[in-house]
XYZ file of C-alpha atoms in Angstrom:
654
model
C -33.492 -18.775 -7.797
C -31.890 -15.548 -9.094
C -28.582 -14.257 -7.712
C -30.438 -11.422 -5.963
C -32.801 -13.905 -4.277
C -29.909 -16.147 -3.199
C -28.042 -13.182 -1.698
C -31.142 -11.894 0.119
C -31.786 -15.360 1.517
C -28.173 -15.800 2.683
C -28.237 -12.543 4.697
C -31.744 -12.974 6.136
C -32.406 -13.594 9.857
C -32.917 -17.281 9.101
C -30.252 -17.479 6.377
C -27.184 -19.681 6.179
C -24.803 -17.002 7.482
C -26.720 -16.568 10.734
C -27.181 -20.339 11.056
C -23.564 -21.380 10.521
C -21.337 -18.448 11.594
C -20.938 -17.890 15.352
C -21.622 -14.263 16.259
C -22.901 -13.272 12.812
C -25.996 -11.126 12.725
C -27.728 -9.549 9.796
C -27.173 -5.788 9.304
C -29.380 -3.758 6.928
C -26.389 -1.884 5.448
C -24.525 -5.118 4.737
C -27.536 -6.745 3.092
C -28.227 -3.681 0.932
C -24.583 -3.546 -0.144
C -24.583 -7.251 -1.041
C -27.756 -6.749 -3.093
C -26.256 -3.775 -4.942
C -23.163 -5.855 -5.780
C -25.354 -8.767 -6.938
C -27.211 -6.360 -9.235
C -23.922 -5.024 -10.652
C -22.683 -8.586 -11.281
C -25.946 -9.569 -12.971
C -25.855 -6.529 -15.249
C -22.064 -6.404 -15.767
C -21.883 -2.876 -14.393
C -19.307 -0.718 -12.627
C -20.193 -0.037 -8.979
C -18.354 2.327 -6.611
C -19.467 1.476 -3.070
C -18.424 3.251 0.132
C -19.305 1.371 3.307
C -18.482 2.803 6.720
C -16.384 0.840 9.227
C -18.395 -2.028 10.691
C -20.682 -2.513 7.699
C -19.120 -5.879 6.956
C -18.140 -5.091 3.385
C -15.947 -8.207 3.009
C -18.903 -10.572 3.388
C -21.070 -8.140 1.398
C -18.952 -8.725 -1.708
C -17.877 -12.324 -1.024
C -21.408 -13.745 -0.829
C -22.624 -12.476 -4.250
C -19.202 -13.179 -5.777
C -19.230 -16.834 -4.659
C -22.890 -17.342 -5.583
C -22.541 -15.741 -9.030
C -21.117 -18.871 -10.657
C -18.574 -16.941 -12.742
C -14.827 -16.403 -12.484
C -13.973 -13.722 -9.904
C -10.758 -11.776 -9.270
C -10.556 -10.092 -5.861
C -7.788 -7.528 -5.391
C -6.858 -6.265 -1.918
C -4.763 -3.343 -0.707
C -1.978 -5.330 0.949
C -0.490 -8.822 1.089
C -1.595 -9.020 4.742
C -5.236 -8.473 3.758
C -4.738 -10.892 0.883
C -3.617 -13.627 3.305
C -6.507 -12.857 5.668
C -9.054 -13.055 2.871
C -7.649 -16.303 1.481
C -7.021 -18.084 4.763
C -9.938 -16.877 6.900
C -12.812 -15.025 5.211
C -13.152 -16.954 1.958
C -13.153 -20.446 3.550
C -15.716 -19.308 6.151
C -18.128 -17.885 3.566
C -17.663 -20.821 1.189
C -18.457 -23.251 4.018
C -21.551 -21.274 5.068
C -22.894 -21.060 1.501
C -22.018 -24.706 0.744
C -20.860 -23.774 -2.778
C -18.286 -25.914 -4.654
C -16.043 -22.968 -5.498
C -12.295 -23.413 -6.014
C -10.076 -20.652 -4.627
C -6.463 -19.646 -5.331
C -4.109 -16.893 -4.230
C -1.570 -15.231 -6.486
C 1.205 -12.897 -5.352
C 4.088 -11.198 -7.100
C 7.041 -13.428 -7.946
C 9.191 -11.822 -5.207
C 6.994 -13.630 -2.658
C 7.991 -17.113 -3.845
C 11.251 -18.975 -3.324
C 13.106 -19.425 -6.616
C 14.932 -22.782 -6.886
C 17.384 -21.385 -9.448
C 18.430 -18.329 -7.426
C 18.473 -20.321 -4.176
C 20.931 -22.767 -5.719
C 23.085 -19.917 -7.091
C 23.153 -18.162 -3.717
C 24.136 -21.317 -1.842
C 26.893 -22.184 -4.367
C 28.390 -18.676 -4.558
C 28.217 -18.096 -0.794
C 28.275 -14.296 -1.105
C 25.992 -12.898 1.597
C 25.511 -9.475 3.172
C 25.587 -10.882 6.703
C 26.324 -14.005 8.727
C 22.581 -14.339 9.420
C 21.863 -14.566 5.685
C 24.272 -17.488 5.351
C 22.633 -19.234 8.309
C 19.192 -18.882 6.692
C 20.207 -20.836 3.556
C 19.725 -24.389 5.007
C 16.301 -23.314 6.349
C 15.356 -21.955 2.935
C 16.564 -25.122 1.181
C 14.481 -27.300 3.485
C 11.465 -25.050 2.939
C 11.871 -25.192 -0.857
C 12.003 -29.005 -0.739
C 8.937 -29.426 1.475
C 6.630 -26.475 0.816
C 3.602 -26.845 -1.425
C 3.504 -23.139 -2.305
C 6.987 -21.660 -1.768
C 5.253 -18.561 -0.345
C 7.692 -16.810 1.978
C 4.801 -15.724 4.241
C 4.666 -19.356 5.439
C 8.306 -19.366 6.583
C 8.324 -17.468 9.854
C 11.888 -18.573 10.754
C 13.313 -16.141 8.172
C 12.264 -12.519 8.880
C 10.502 -10.691 6.068
C 13.167 -7.962 6.232
C 16.104 -10.393 5.846
C 18.307 -9.318 2.934
C 18.728 -12.952 1.870
C 15.257 -12.863 0.280
C 16.637 -10.678 -2.525
C 19.062 -13.476 -3.426
C 16.634 -16.411 -3.325
C 13.626 -14.945 -5.149
C 13.336 -13.868 -8.766
C 12.305 -10.606 -10.386
C 10.696 -9.973 -13.742
C 14.162 -8.911 -14.905
C 16.252 -11.879 -13.777
C 13.846 -14.803 -14.234
C 15.207 -17.035 -17.009
C 11.751 -18.456 -17.796
C 11.422 -21.698 -19.721
C 15.196 -22.004 -20.038
C 15.373 -22.609 -16.277
C 16.321 -26.144 -15.242
C 13.757 -25.889 -12.394
C 10.910 -24.643 -14.607
C 8.663 -27.651 -13.861
C 9.144 -27.177 -10.098
C 8.688 -23.391 -10.213
C 6.460 -22.097 -7.405
C 5.475 -19.001 -9.428
C 4.375 -21.105 -12.391
C 2.439 -23.456 -10.103
C 0.660 -20.530 -8.415
C -0.300 -19.134 -11.822
C -1.503 -22.539 -13.018
C -3.752 -22.885 -9.966
C -5.033 -19.337 -10.415
C -6.000 -20.022 -14.019
C -7.978 -23.089 -12.953
C -9.687 -21.526 -9.907
C -13.134 -19.924 -9.726
C -12.008 -17.193 -7.312
C -8.503 -15.706 -7.339
C -7.165 -13.360 -4.664
C -4.475 -10.897 -5.773
C -3.246 -7.512 -4.519
C -3.386 -4.117 -6.225
C 0.334 -3.929 -7.012
C 0.300 -7.333 -8.676
C -2.907 -6.543 -10.584
C -1.512 -3.407 -12.180
C 2.041 -4.675 -12.587
C 0.853 -7.745 -14.461
C -1.908 -6.138 -16.492
C -0.023 -2.998 -17.476
C 3.375 -4.616 -18.052
C 1.726 -7.557 -19.825
C 3.472 -9.992 -17.536
C 1.928 -13.427 -17.222
C -0.430 -13.911 -14.291
C -3.303 -11.460 -13.908
C -3.033 -10.502 -17.577
C -3.878 -14.141 -18.375
C -6.649 -14.303 -15.777
C -8.475 -11.138 -16.735
C -9.964 -12.240 -20.084
C -11.892 -15.075 -18.405
C -13.049 -13.055 -15.364
C -16.747 -12.201 -15.079
C -16.255 -10.009 -12.017
C -13.369 -7.978 -10.614
C -13.629 -6.713 -7.012
C -11.225 -4.098 -5.614
C -11.250 -3.934 -1.815
C -9.511 -0.891 -0.233
C -10.159 0.742 -3.604
C -9.136 4.196 -2.352
C -5.514 3.076 -2.911
C -5.985 2.451 -6.633
C -5.241 5.918 -8.088
C -1.790 5.977 -6.490
C -0.975 2.338 -7.263
C -2.183 2.622 -10.857
C -0.041 5.724 -11.328
C 3.068 3.702 -10.524
C 2.402 1.294 -13.377
C 0.976 3.594 -16.051
C 4.195 5.573 -15.864
C 7.787 4.685 -16.677
C 10.325 4.472 -13.846
C 13.955 3.475 -13.646
C 16.332 3.357 -10.690
C 20.096 3.297 -10.363
C 19.579 0.230 -8.156
C 18.320 -1.625 -11.268
C 21.558 -0.727 -13.056
C 23.581 -1.847 -10.030
C 21.654 -5.139 -9.942
C 22.435 -5.674 -13.622
C 26.112 -4.954 -12.951
C 26.133 -7.401 -10.025
C 24.425 -10.161 -12.039
C 26.803 -9.567 -14.960
C 29.775 -9.869 -12.604
C 28.381 -13.150 -11.224
C 27.836 -14.430 -14.749
C 31.478 -13.609 -15.534
C 32.755 -15.442 -12.437
C 30.593 -18.553 -12.896
C 29.966 -18.841 -16.649
C 32.450 -16.912 -18.847
C 35.739 -16.358 -17.041
C 37.451 -16.164 -20.431
C 35.564 -12.926 -21.243
C 37.662 -10.382 -19.364
C 35.894 -7.558 -21.211
C 32.719 -8.343 -19.229
C 34.430 -7.797 -15.882
C 36.033 -4.619 -17.237
C 32.628 -3.235 -18.312
C 30.963 -3.756 -14.928
C 33.100 -1.492 -12.721
C 32.617 1.727 -14.777
C 28.808 1.294 -14.689
C 28.834 0.837 -10.908
C 31.011 3.946 -10.528
C 28.733 5.941 -12.865
C 25.703 5.024 -10.740
C 27.458 6.038 -7.505
C 28.637 9.301 -9.068
C 25.105 10.078 -10.222
C 23.806 9.544 -6.676
C 26.445 12.016 -5.413
C 24.912 14.733 -7.613
C 22.077 14.882 -5.063
C 22.823 15.963 -1.496
C 19.875 14.726 0.550
C 18.156 11.377 0.709
C 14.385 11.590 0.935
C 14.330 14.475 -1.569
C 11.690 14.630 -4.309
C 12.165 17.182 -7.063
C 10.855 18.004 -10.552
C 13.079 17.233 -13.513
C 13.879 20.931 -14.057
C 15.388 21.279 -10.583
C 17.358 18.034 -10.928
C 18.765 19.060 -14.300
C 19.939 22.378 -12.865
C 22.171 20.633 -10.314
C 25.922 20.733 -10.862
C 27.264 17.686 -12.788
C 23.757 16.259 -13.469
C 24.108 16.219 -17.261
C 27.639 14.777 -17.247
C 26.797 12.095 -14.666
C 23.652 11.093 -16.570
C 25.552 10.849 -19.853
C 28.214 8.709 -18.159
C 25.528 6.255 -16.994
C 24.192 5.993 -20.537
C 27.660 5.411 -22.008
C 28.820 2.801 -19.464
C 25.522 0.931 -19.711
C 25.781 0.892 -23.513
C 29.329 -0.513 -23.241
C 28.182 -3.317 -20.922
C 25.316 -4.151 -23.292
C 27.698 -4.510 -26.251
C 29.832 -7.005 -24.313
C 26.792 -8.939 -23.072
C 25.474 -9.225 -26.635
C 28.670 -11.045 -27.684
C 28.162 -13.599 -24.852
C 24.350 -13.915 -24.831
C 24.236 -17.179 -26.779
C 26.427 -18.984 -24.228
C 23.875 -19.136 -21.369
C 20.236 -18.092 -20.685
C 21.383 -15.921 -17.772
C 23.714 -13.944 -20.025
C 20.964 -13.548 -22.616
C 18.627 -12.283 -19.894
C 21.233 -9.769 -18.704
C 21.661 -8.489 -22.259
C 17.890 -8.095 -22.706
C 17.610 -6.298 -19.338
C 20.372 -3.935 -20.351
C 18.614 -3.073 -23.622
C 15.367 -2.337 -21.740
C 17.088 -0.197 -19.103
C 18.961 1.789 -21.742
C 15.724 2.503 -23.604
C 14.101 3.678 -20.350
C 17.061 5.929 -19.490
C 17.025 7.504 -22.956
C 13.223 7.953 -22.941
C 13.234 9.564 -19.486
C 15.949 11.974 -20.569
C 14.078 13.028 -23.726
C 10.717 13.366 -21.955
C 8.600 13.325 -25.096
C 5.302 12.225 -23.491
C 3.091 15.207 -22.571
C 0.935 13.243 -20.079
C 3.930 12.081 -18.017
C 5.451 14.232 -15.264
C 9.181 13.615 -14.865
C 10.612 13.847 -11.368
C 13.414 12.457 -9.214
C 13.341 10.677 -5.860
C 16.577 10.364 -3.882
C 17.298 7.494 -1.483
C 20.368 6.847 0.671
C 21.972 4.481 -1.863
C 20.055 5.091 -5.094
C 18.150 7.529 -7.295
C 14.736 6.746 -8.781
C 13.746 8.498 -12.007
C 9.964 8.697 -12.361
C 7.688 9.542 -15.275
C 4.223 9.562 -13.698
C 0.947 10.135 -15.581
C -1.085 13.239 -14.765
C -4.156 10.999 -14.940
C -4.698 7.233 -14.983
C -8.310 7.604 -16.144
C -7.646 7.045 -19.852
C -5.306 4.089 -19.349
C -7.539 2.370 -16.841
C -10.610 3.107 -18.968
C -9.191 0.801 -21.655
C -9.210 -2.063 -19.140
C -12.728 -1.230 -17.972
C -14.130 -1.327 -21.473
C -12.068 -4.182 -22.919
C -14.973 -6.625 -22.557
C -18.233 -6.833 -20.584
C -17.772 -7.729 -16.920
C -18.687 -6.367 -13.495
C -16.205 -4.053 -11.762
C -16.740 -3.470 -8.031
C -14.773 -0.749 -6.165
C -15.280 -0.684 -2.405
C -13.710 1.030 0.598
C -14.675 2.899 3.745
C -13.216 6.069 2.196
C -14.097 6.988 -1.386
C -16.455 9.971 -1.105
C -16.490 13.550 0.153
C -19.847 14.135 1.883
C -21.297 11.207 -0.161
C -19.996 12.799 -3.396
C -17.916 10.389 -5.508
C -16.943 12.798 -8.327
C -13.303 13.072 -7.252
C -12.743 9.306 -7.183
C -14.709 8.639 -10.374
C -12.739 11.297 -12.220
C -9.391 9.905 -11.046
C -10.200 6.357 -12.167
C -12.245 7.062 -15.296
C -15.391 5.632 -13.697
C -17.781 8.299 -14.935
C -20.399 5.716 -15.981
C -20.281 3.809 -12.689
C -23.175 3.397 -10.273
C -22.364 4.827 -6.821
C -23.731 3.860 -3.399
C -22.932 4.895 0.161
C -23.756 3.194 3.467
C -23.135 4.750 6.879
C -21.384 2.750 9.571
C -23.782 0.948 11.942
C -21.747 2.214 14.918
C -23.329 4.750 17.278
C -20.650 7.431 16.991
C -22.694 9.948 18.964
C -22.446 7.691 22.016
C -19.197 5.854 21.325
C -16.883 8.695 20.372
C -15.994 12.355 20.698
C -14.263 14.662 18.191
C -12.072 17.265 19.909
C -10.685 20.253 17.969
C -8.586 22.234 20.499
C -8.713 26.021 20.684
C -5.735 28.346 20.407
C -3.599 26.316 17.989
C -1.051 28.254 15.863
C -1.021 28.133 12.069
C -0.077 24.616 10.874
C 2.969 25.866 8.951
C 4.467 27.734 11.924
C 7.708 26.618 13.602
C 5.869 26.339 16.927
C 3.273 23.897 15.609
C 4.869 20.526 16.632
C 5.382 21.838 20.182
C 1.738 22.964 20.271
C 0.606 19.500 19.136
C 2.647 17.842 21.900
C 1.277 20.324 24.465
C -2.316 19.608 23.394
C -1.671 15.840 23.361
C -0.232 15.689 26.872
C -3.382 16.281 28.993
C -5.413 14.154 26.578
C -2.956 11.271 27.005
C -3.138 11.687 30.779
C -6.937 11.479 30.586
C -6.862 8.465 28.248
C -4.124 6.808 30.343
C -2.028 6.263 27.247
C -3.866 3.917 24.873
C -3.349 6.228 21.905
C -2.081 6.682 18.369
C -0.509 10.045 17.536
C -0.640 10.270 13.735
C 1.540 12.844 11.982
C 1.476 13.960 8.360
C 5.261 13.812 7.929
C 8.209 11.855 9.291
C 9.841 15.108 10.424
C 6.792 16.063 12.500
C 6.584 12.507 13.855
C 10.155 12.632 15.153
C 9.692 16.102 16.674
C 6.418 15.235 18.425
C 7.871 11.936 19.690
C 10.927 13.716 21.156
C 8.737 16.340 22.848
C 6.400 13.723 24.321
C 9.334 11.646 25.537
C 10.773 14.644 27.382
C 7.367 15.558 28.856
C 6.684 11.955 29.950
C 10.013 11.915 31.832
C 9.455 15.322 33.434
C 5.911 14.525 34.569
C 6.507 10.918 35.584
C 4.136 9.479 32.947
C 5.191 5.854 32.542
C 3.156 4.947 29.460
C 5.290 3.011 26.933
C 6.158 5.412 24.092
C 6.644 3.752 20.699
C 7.554 5.258 17.338
C 7.202 4.091 13.745
C 10.536 2.817 12.456
C 11.757 1.309 15.742
C 10.778 -2.091 14.312
C 8.424 -3.341 11.598
C 4.749 -2.421 11.741
C 3.488 -5.859 12.781
C 5.924 -6.081 15.708
C 5.099 -2.523 16.840
C 1.377 -3.279 16.790
C 1.907 -6.487 18.760
C 3.840 -4.528 21.389
C 1.180 -1.794 21.425
C -1.610 -4.324 22.042
C 0.404 -6.247 24.642
C 1.173 -3.134 26.727
C -2.472 -2.086 26.840
C -1.547 1.519 27.767
C 1.035 2.487 25.133
C 1.302 5.623 23.009
C 2.425 5.022 19.426
C 3.634 7.977 17.356
C 3.426 7.181 13.662
C 3.201 8.615 10.187
C 1.819 7.280 6.915
C 2.190 3.560 7.771
C -0.365 3.813 10.577
C -3.035 5.930 8.899
C -4.666 2.884 7.314
C -4.736 -0.906 7.326
C -4.350 -1.033 11.112
C -7.007 -2.733 13.242
C -6.660 -2.408 17.044
C -9.932 -3.251 18.763
C -10.816 -2.739 22.413
C -9.563 -0.296 25.018
C -5.860 -0.596 24.056
C -6.627 2.107 21.451
C -8.994 4.653 22.992
C -7.606 7.847 21.489
C -6.345 8.949 18.060
C -4.563 12.318 17.824
C -3.967 13.755 14.330
C -1.529 16.648 14.013
C -2.696 18.232 10.731
C -5.176 17.849 7.927
C -3.347 15.522 5.518
C -3.034 17.705 2.442
C -0.494 16.352 -0.021
C 2.873 18.170 0.313
C 2.780 21.293 -1.906
C 6.314 20.595 -3.162
C 5.303 17.180 -4.524
C 6.250 17.414 -8.231
C 3.334 15.309 -9.516
C 0.803 17.223 -7.420
C 2.237 20.549 -8.628
C 1.898 19.440 -12.270
C -1.676 18.232 -11.725
C -2.610 21.516 -10.045
C -1.109 23.512 -12.943
C -2.986 21.399 -15.485
C -6.336 21.725 -13.681
C -5.951 25.471 -13.187
C -5.028 25.882 -16.864
C -8.259 24.049 -17.746
C -10.236 26.523 -15.653
C -10.883 24.113 -12.786
C -10.442 24.783 -9.076
C -7.585 22.424 -8.251
C -7.893 22.982 -4.510
C -11.594 22.157 -4.253
C -11.609 19.447 -6.933
C -8.359 17.651 -6.125
C -6.413 18.750 -3.032
C -9.366 18.949 -0.643
C -10.933 15.585 -1.645
C -7.515 13.923 -1.293
C -7.147 15.338 2.223
C -10.684 14.299 3.198
C -10.242 10.692 2.047
C -6.877 10.399 3.826
C -8.273 11.973 7.016
C -11.183 9.519 6.994
C -8.654 6.688 6.911
C -6.767 8.034 9.934
C -9.975 8.724 11.865
C -11.150 5.207 11.038
C -8.464 3.703 13.295
C -10.445 4.725 16.424
C -13.772 2.869 16.407
C -13.366 -0.650 15.049
C -16.386 -2.470 16.539
C -19.639 -1.864 18.406
C -18.022 -1.985 21.861
C -15.181 0.461 21.106
C -15.178 3.966 22.574
C -12.719 6.811 22.273
C -11.720 10.366 21.425
C -10.509 11.640 18.045
C -8.336 14.769 18.368
C -7.687 16.820 15.233
C -5.276 19.585 16.184
C -5.522 21.559 12.931
C -7.373 24.897 13.410
C -8.337 24.971 9.709
C -11.033 22.409 10.481
C -12.945 25.229 12.213
C -11.398 28.459 10.905
C -11.516 27.871 7.140
C -14.692 27.864 5.009
C -13.803 24.411 3.656
C -13.436 22.989 7.181
C -17.153 22.300 7.425
C -16.988 20.165 4.283
C -14.201 18.137 5.906
C -15.802 17.371 9.263
C -19.152 16.659 7.610
C -17.378 13.895 5.668
C -16.286 12.225 8.920
C -18.543 9.843 10.875
C -21.163 11.705 13.015
C -19.014 12.189 16.128
C -20.227 14.322 19.005
C -17.986 17.418 18.803
C -16.254 19.648 21.338
C -13.520 22.280 21.664
C -13.168 21.916 25.436
C -10.528 19.779 27.148
C -12.720 19.245 30.230
C -15.322 17.492 28.046
C -12.584 15.140 26.816
C -11.524 14.435 30.393
C -15.151 13.841 31.431
C -15.605 11.445 28.480
C -12.667 9.312 29.618
C -13.877 9.378 33.239
C -17.239 7.974 32.136
C -15.458 5.415 29.944
C -13.285 4.269 32.873
C -16.336 3.943 35.113
C -17.921 1.619 32.562
C -14.754 -0.464 32.280
C -14.093 -0.875 36.008
C -16.823 -3.493 36.641
C -15.564 -5.452 33.641
C -11.940 -5.306 34.836
C -12.957 -6.313 38.381
C -15.285 -9.149 37.379
């Protein structure tokens, strides 16, 4: 039986999925998508597939992938999705298909306990907090008893705990085969299992980090893979850009200084010159950070270089780093850790010098300022050429799937970004009945989005909608500044009007904890920014309204965007229509996709931005959204929620 026949049989009304999976029912869109993926695998083609929310795209790619008989790499958008795929979806599909397929999961090395660094941390006893010190015995016990060393399995130590930085390795500070714990290494074991497995689950950051930096891991897996599947593929252009470029941060220099100081204290106390070389580098890094006034700033290289003391501070970093490297070179033969520090220093110096010279025409140089560090970026204007080399390295199937890849079923923007001009493209609408389940409300009388009064207008529009929805809402903003303003205005209005809905805001705690609280309350309002536009799944009436403040155009002062716009306009292209608008549409589709998550969900999507109606391009935007019933009248929103509450009352009273 051919792969296509096996896939068709599996998804049929009498197939194994229906027979063995409780609640599974065959959907035409899902079956067609699975067949298209089977065809791409058979013919070693590139397929770009957009499937609306509810299509069941995970099973649509898993079934042909597991039945294909070849080696498959599946890359997901986040580690959370990676865990879900590995622990829940893959075992369920494998059991239903009854195929003897071996499965492995591979994450970046920072996700695995490192025996070497754990021992160093416990011996040195230098921790940022008392809590970190208290976590060490828990971590030691976990390292002794865990099969994987994956920190996701250790819930007793919070993911945000600073101790993780001390007990995991990085590409820079791993001592490799010289390590006394090499045979027990969790990273090496994970890679060994991945090499032997039929299906390997990775995430986008790991895929590009390993493949582009030629680290071991995915770079070793790729030659033997027959099929590569990217889920949440809309994230790839941004992720790929991080790894096709060249970045360096002052925090990397500070880490090198810290590790060199530790090496002096524990390995070469007779080399006083090493200790003397560390302090000037640390001071040079701090002085360079002081050149920039505001954290959160992003600026092109020209603006950064015009700042007072930039050139002198940069030169001082180069000189102090070079001094440390010379000392490390004299000690490198004494211990693998010292040799590693010397090699890291050489690499960092080369990056600093290359960034300063800026000889590569395709790389945009810019600076990002954080509270304690400065990141120097050199980002490619396009990843298409670099990624194209991977696509054409050897024959295999490449599958790119997401709910948001196209603008009105047109994939040109995405294909151009990723160099997928030869790819097949397919689009499937969501099976949800948006006309009955949801309403799109674009309020009248909103000011221009760039006006000072805009956040207040958003809060004023949101208030009666939130009263009608009885909370149960996300308010999604396009910037952190707008998020804080809208949250403050809603908080004041809630107090004045006696609205007792719990009001949450991104940043109060981590995303998982906030979502748990949101679901538990059942009537909360969560004001968020970028973190909540995608990858968030709240089903049922707890989320019955999504309010979006503005169309999510990329910030015009973004240095990479500005360079891309200049390049496209110079080439005679329309940068707004060909790049900025498609970006905004794809991002908006992600935010809108938070509302209706299954066939029983209902709710209202509010897009406050008047450009959706007033501008000629607005039509192109709303036509790219699911087919919501549309209104500009608040009373229709209120009537919608009244009908929704009437439907829910018998259920709540039963």
